Amino acid sequence: MQRQVRTRYAPSPTGYMHVGNLRTALYEYLIAKSQGGKFILRIEDTDQERYVEGAVDVIYKTLKLCGLRHDEGPDIGGPYGPYVQSERKNLYKPYAEELVKNGHAYYCFCSKERLDALRAEAEAKNQTFMYDRHCLNLSQAEIEEKLKSGVPYVIRQKMPREGTTSFEDAVYGTITIENNMLEDQILIKSDGLPTYNFANVIDDHLMNITHVVRGSEYLTSTPKYNLLYKAFGWEIPVYVHLPLIVKPDGSKISKRKGDATFEDLLKMGYLVEAIVNFIALLGWSPDSNQEIFTLAELEKAFNIKHISKSPSSFDMDKLTWFNAQHIRTMSPEKFHELALPYLKEAITNEDIDLSKVSRILQNRTEVLTEIPSKVGFLNELCDYDLNIYVHKKMKTTLENSLTSLKEALPVLEAIDEWNETTIHDSLMSLIERLGIKNGQMLWPIRTAITGWEVTPGGAIEIADILGKAETLRRIKVGIERLEKAVSA
């Protein structure tokens, strides 16, 4: 009988969620959900020096925002709890002691000073430091004496020194490592707590994890894990190593270098749905040419076979394109809900119907934070350059713009019920009567009522939003300024 697929996201609470972390969580989630499996959250907090207060909340909040609902975890429990490593700290040491008894691990009593000296010596010779197995051949009597005397110790894994260790990776295929490259890694630290590498293996086995997903930088560490599985006689999980995420110049993404975290991207005005969609395609491609995915669609389409080996470029321009596509496809009501905080901040004119502003912005917005820069003309008419009335394509000049505004003013003044339909119909009738192109009328009107060369929405939409009185006032200002310029 085939085992149920069980994946786990096991972050360390170090303060923020960078895109590599989020992609790992997303792929673990998609591997589980695409195969009817379970997605587990485990907090790996044994490295107390790196622990950041509030970081666990960041993890919960990010997963929830992205829709990555875990089936088991610290907050909801499950049959394999506790799901916080520090709450499991007493269960690791007996496993390490079992390895000592079976000859797969040993006690190491070397002092920090001795190890530092060995490390410095290796660095001086330009060599990679590897522990010299000084404590491997201690007699049982020496070991017991040191333990009895309370000499601090760690427990190290005894690695094979000859031959090779191979394993199968779902993305990279067969990976083979020379055993003489494997250091006798520490399993239990001098404080009695497990190292990340050891706790990981024990927890994954005890929680029945079937697929382990992590970055390709861990490929060379995997033989160490497999030697532990074999030493215990446990089933080895499926490994899925993910390609690096790099910047367009090929350098690695790093928070320390100022690259954006998930929270930063939200503050920059990117949608959760767009970020998830974009990150899903950083290293994975679907069977089809489809690019825009909801999370539900990703759950159906995802397949490990289509994960790439090549590094993936985190291109902000591409993310912006994805964001714009998601904005276009959402309902007007949803967009207005997202745009509202930005509109309230930017528009001080209380007579403006903000839902109408959202309507003209939706197809002209790429990221939410650009909204305030697009709507300032609604507050007041700026002192603009008259040359923006002159437009080659629209065939407008200062003279014919003045004529159009003078013709439009009485027509607009005559409208009783002011709305897009009545404004449109009145101006179209006027254009037909004058025998001119639409642009020769609408460009001067839009210029007069906004003072901007580029605006979201055209003359009719903006006139409706501004209202009759303000539209007429601004057109009169335009006529007055153009008359002075033309007669000068």
Short mmCIF file of C-alpha atoms in Angstrom, two decimals, residues 235-476:
data_model
loop_
_atom_site.label_atom_id
_atom_site.label_comp_id
_atom_site.label_asym_id
_atom_site.label_seq_id
_atom_site.Cartn_x
_atom_site.Cartn_y
_atom_site.Cartn_z
CA GLU A 235 12.91 4.46 5.12
CA ILE A 236 14.59 7.32 3.26
CA PRO A 237 12.23 10.10 2.06
CA VAL A 238 11.95 11.45 -1.48
CA TYR A 239 14.33 14.40 -1.85
CA VAL A 240 13.29 17.42 -3.89
CA HIS A 241 16.10 19.97 -4.12
CA LEU A 242 15.11 23.32 -5.62
CA PRO A 243 17.25 25.50 -7.90
CA LEU A 244 18.66 28.76 -6.59
CA ILE A 245 16.73 32.00 -6.96
CA VAL A 246 19.07 34.71 -8.25
CA LYS A 247 18.86 38.32 -9.34
CA PRO A 248 18.91 39.13 -13.07
CA ASP A 249 22.69 39.70 -12.81
CA GLY A 250 23.13 36.15 -11.47
CA SER A 251 23.97 37.12 -7.88
CA LYS A 252 22.19 35.44 -4.99
CA ILE A 253 19.17 37.12 -3.40
CA SER A 254 19.96 38.32 0.12
CA LYS A 255 18.07 40.37 2.72
CA ARG A 256 21.42 41.75 3.87
CA LYS A 257 21.95 43.20 0.38
CA GLY A 258 18.58 44.93 0.53
CA ASP A 259 16.58 42.44 -1.53
CA ALA A 260 12.87 42.40 -0.76
CA THR A 261 11.23 39.99 1.66
CA PHE A 262 7.61 38.89 1.30
CA GLU A 263 6.50 41.65 3.69
CA ASP A 264 8.52 44.23 1.74
CA LEU A 265 6.77 43.21 -1.50
CA LEU A 266 3.35 43.69 0.14
CA LYS A 267 4.38 47.16 1.34
CA MET A 268 5.53 47.94 -2.19
CA GLY A 269 1.96 47.34 -3.43
CA TYR A 270 2.19 43.82 -4.81
CA LEU A 271 -0.77 41.45 -4.38
CA VAL A 272 -0.39 38.21 -2.44
CA GLU A 273 -1.93 36.29 -5.36
CA ALA A 274 0.56 37.76 -7.83
CA ILE A 275 3.56 37.05 -5.57
CA VAL A 276 2.45 33.42 -5.10
CA ASN A 277 1.84 33.02 -8.85
CA PHE A 278 5.23 34.53 -9.72
CA ILE A 279 7.17 32.52 -7.11
CA ALA A 280 5.48 29.27 -8.22
CA LEU A 281 7.04 29.78 -11.67
CA LEU A 282 10.54 30.44 -10.28
CA GLY A 283 11.86 26.97 -10.98
CA TRP A 284 8.70 25.21 -12.12
CA SER A 285 6.76 25.30 -15.38
CA PRO A 286 3.35 23.82 -16.21
CA ASP A 287 2.49 21.45 -19.07
CA SER A 288 0.68 24.27 -20.86
CA ASN A 289 1.56 27.86 -21.81
CA GLN A 290 -0.61 29.18 -18.99
CA GLU A 291 1.13 31.83 -16.86
CA ILE A 292 -1.60 33.29 -14.67
CA PHE A 293 -2.60 30.87 -11.91
CA THR A 294 -4.71 30.98 -8.80
CA LEU A 295 -3.54 28.84 -5.88
CA ALA A 296 -6.35 26.36 -6.58
CA GLU A 297 -5.19 26.04 -10.20
CA LEU A 298 -1.60 25.51 -9.04
CA GLU A 299 -2.75 22.69 -6.73
CA LYS A 300 -4.15 20.86 -9.77
CA ALA A 301 -1.34 21.62 -12.22
CA PHE A 302 1.75 21.12 -10.05
CA ASN A 303 4.07 18.21 -10.84
CA ILE A 304 7.55 17.59 -9.40
CA LYS A 305 8.72 16.42 -12.86
CA HIS A 306 8.54 19.98 -14.16
CA ILE A 307 10.86 21.52 -11.54
CA SER A 308 13.96 22.92 -13.25
CA LYS A 309 17.62 22.35 -12.29
CA SER A 310 18.66 25.80 -13.51
CA PRO A 311 18.75 28.89 -11.26
CA SER A 312 15.67 31.11 -11.59
CA SER A 313 15.84 34.86 -12.01
CA PHE A 314 13.80 37.04 -9.64
CA ASP A 315 12.94 39.83 -12.06
CA MET A 316 10.96 42.69 -10.49
CA ASP A 317 9.66 43.78 -13.91
CA LYS A 318 8.21 40.31 -14.45
CA LEU A 319 6.62 40.37 -10.97
CA THR A 320 5.12 43.77 -11.82
CA TRP A 321 3.66 42.29 -15.02
CA PHE A 322 2.11 39.42 -13.03
CA ASN A 323 0.71 41.93 -10.55
CA ALA A 324 -0.91 43.97 -13.31
CA GLN A 325 -2.53 40.83 -14.77
CA HIS A 326 -3.99 39.87 -11.40
CA ILE A 327 -5.32 43.41 -10.89
CA ARG A 328 -7.03 43.29 -14.31
CA THR A 329 -8.78 39.99 -13.62
CA MET A 330 -10.14 40.73 -10.14
CA SER A 331 -13.67 42.02 -9.60
CA PRO A 332 -14.16 45.83 -9.50
CA GLU A 333 -15.39 45.46 -5.91
CA LYS A 334 -12.21 43.64 -4.84
CA PHE A 335 -9.97 46.18 -6.54
CA HIS A 336 -11.83 49.06 -4.91
CA GLU A 337 -11.39 47.41 -1.51
CA LEU A 338 -7.62 47.18 -2.07
CA ALA A 339 -7.33 50.66 -3.61
CA LEU A 340 -9.40 52.43 -0.97
CA PRO A 341 -6.64 53.02 1.65
CA TYR A 342 -4.42 54.58 -1.03
CA LEU A 343 -7.27 56.72 -2.40
CA LYS A 344 -8.26 57.99 1.03
CA GLU A 345 -4.67 58.95 1.65
CA ALA A 346 -4.28 60.74 -1.70
CA ILE A 347 -7.67 62.40 -2.34
CA THR A 348 -8.66 65.21 0.02
CA ASN A 349 -11.67 66.36 -2.02
CA GLU A 350 -14.62 64.85 -0.12
CA ASP A 351 -17.00 65.32 -3.07
CA ILE A 352 -15.15 62.72 -5.14
CA ASP A 353 -16.81 59.28 -5.50
CA LEU A 354 -13.85 57.02 -4.79
CA SER A 355 -15.50 53.95 -6.32
CA LYS A 356 -15.58 55.77 -9.68
CA VAL A 357 -11.88 56.58 -9.30
CA SER A 358 -11.15 52.89 -8.68
CA ARG A 359 -13.01 52.04 -11.86
CA ILE A 360 -10.73 54.20 -14.06
CA LEU A 361 -7.62 53.01 -12.21
CA GLN A 362 -8.09 49.24 -12.37
CA ASN A 363 -6.85 48.73 -15.94
CA ARG A 364 -4.15 51.38 -15.55
CA THR A 365 -2.51 50.23 -12.31
CA GLU A 366 0.42 47.83 -12.02
CA VAL A 367 1.17 48.10 -8.29
CA LEU A 368 -1.10 49.54 -5.61
CA THR A 369 1.46 52.01 -4.26
CA GLU A 370 1.45 53.94 -7.55
CA ILE A 371 -2.23 54.90 -7.04
CA PRO A 372 -1.58 58.17 -5.11
CA SER A 373 0.70 59.44 -7.89
CA LYS A 374 -2.09 58.94 -10.47
CA VAL A 375 -4.93 60.90 -8.84
CA GLY A 376 -3.51 64.20 -7.52
CA PHE A 377 -5.29 66.22 -10.24
CA LEU A 378 -8.63 65.37 -8.59
CA ASN A 379 -7.76 67.54 -5.57
CA GLU A 380 -6.89 70.74 -7.41
CA LEU A 381 -5.94 72.06 -10.81
CA CYS A 382 -2.19 72.62 -11.00
CA ASP A 383 -0.49 75.44 -12.91
CA TYR A 384 0.23 73.49 -16.09
CA ASP A 385 2.22 74.17 -19.26
CA LEU A 386 -0.13 75.18 -22.10
CA ASN A 387 1.96 73.24 -24.60
CA ILE A 388 0.28 70.02 -23.45
CA TYR A 389 -2.78 71.17 -25.41
CA VAL A 390 -0.67 70.71 -28.57
CA HIS A 391 -0.78 67.06 -29.67
CA LYS A 392 0.37 65.93 -33.11
CA LYS A 393 -1.62 62.69 -33.16
CA MET A 394 -4.81 64.40 -31.94
CA LYS A 395 -4.20 67.24 -34.43
CA THR A 396 -4.66 69.85 -31.69
CA THR A 397 -3.13 73.32 -31.51
CA LEU A 398 -3.56 76.13 -28.98
CA GLU A 399 -6.03 77.80 -31.39
CA ASN A 400 -8.30 74.82 -32.15
CA SER A 401 -8.12 73.72 -28.47
CA LEU A 402 -9.50 77.15 -27.49
CA THR A 403 -12.26 76.82 -30.08
CA SER A 404 -13.20 73.32 -28.83
CA LEU A 405 -13.38 74.43 -25.17
CA LYS A 406 -15.54 77.45 -26.08
CA GLU A 407 -17.90 75.23 -28.08
CA ALA A 408 -18.04 72.60 -25.29
CA LEU A 409 -18.74 74.99 -22.42
CA PRO A 410 -22.39 75.88 -23.21
CA VAL A 411 -23.13 72.26 -24.21
CA LEU A 412 -21.87 70.97 -20.86
CA GLU A 413 -23.62 73.79 -18.97
CA ALA A 414 -26.91 72.65 -20.53
CA ILE A 415 -26.68 69.12 -19.07
CA ASP A 416 -29.20 68.66 -16.25
CA GLU A 417 -28.43 65.11 -15.14
CA TRP A 418 -24.62 64.92 -14.95
CA ASN A 419 -23.24 61.43 -15.59
CA GLU A 420 -20.96 59.61 -18.04
CA THR A 421 -23.79 58.82 -20.45
CA THR A 422 -25.14 62.37 -20.72
CA ILE A 423 -21.65 63.89 -20.97
CA HIS A 424 -20.72 61.38 -23.68
CA ASP A 425 -23.87 61.86 -25.71
CA SER A 426 -23.71 65.67 -25.54
CA LEU A 427 -20.06 65.85 -26.59
CA MET A 428 -20.44 63.28 -29.38
CA SER A 429 -23.35 65.30 -30.83
CA LEU A 430 -21.21 68.44 -30.67
CA ILE A 431 -18.24 66.70 -32.38
CA GLU A 432 -20.54 65.48 -35.16
CA ARG A 433 -22.02 68.96 -35.59
CA LEU A 434 -18.58 70.58 -35.81
CA GLY A 435 -17.28 67.87 -38.16
CA ILE A 436 -14.06 67.32 -36.18
CA LYS A 437 -12.21 64.25 -34.89
CA ASN A 438 -13.02 63.04 -31.36
CA GLY A 439 -9.48 63.81 -30.15
CA GLN A 440 -9.75 67.46 -31.19
CA MET A 441 -12.52 67.91 -28.65
CA LEU A 442 -11.69 65.38 -25.93
CA TRP A 443 -7.94 66.09 -25.66
CA PRO A 444 -8.42 69.81 -24.88
CA ILE A 445 -11.21 69.03 -22.40
CA ARG A 446 -9.15 66.40 -20.57
CA THR A 447 -6.15 68.76 -20.52
CA ALA A 448 -8.23 71.63 -19.17
CA ILE A 449 -9.87 69.63 -16.38
CA THR A 450 -6.71 67.78 -15.24
CA GLY A 451 -3.66 69.87 -16.21
CA TRP A 452 -1.82 66.57 -16.70
CA GLU A 453 -0.45 65.09 -19.91
CA VAL A 454 -1.12 61.51 -18.76
CA THR A 455 -4.11 60.50 -16.63
CA PRO A 456 -6.05 57.34 -15.81
CA GLY A 457 -9.31 57.71 -17.64
CA GLY A 458 -10.39 60.06 -20.40
CA ALA A 459 -12.17 63.40 -20.50
CA ILE A 460 -15.68 61.98 -20.07
CA GLU A 461 -14.87 59.69 -17.12
CA ILE A 462 -12.91 62.41 -15.33
CA ALA A 463 -15.59 65.06 -15.92
CA ASP A 464 -18.14 62.70 -14.36
CA ILE A 465 -15.90 62.15 -11.31
CA LEU A 466 -15.12 65.87 -10.83
CA GLY A 467 -18.78 66.84 -11.07
CA LYS A 468 -20.44 69.53 -13.15
CA ALA A 469 -19.45 72.64 -11.20
CA GLU A 470 -15.74 71.76 -10.90
CA THR A 471 -15.53 70.61 -14.53
CA LEU A 472 -17.04 73.87 -15.81
CA ARG A 473 -14.79 75.94 -13.50
CA ARG A 474 -11.66 74.23 -14.81
CA ILE A 475 -12.75 74.58 -18.46
CA LYS A 476 -13.27 78.32 -17.90
#
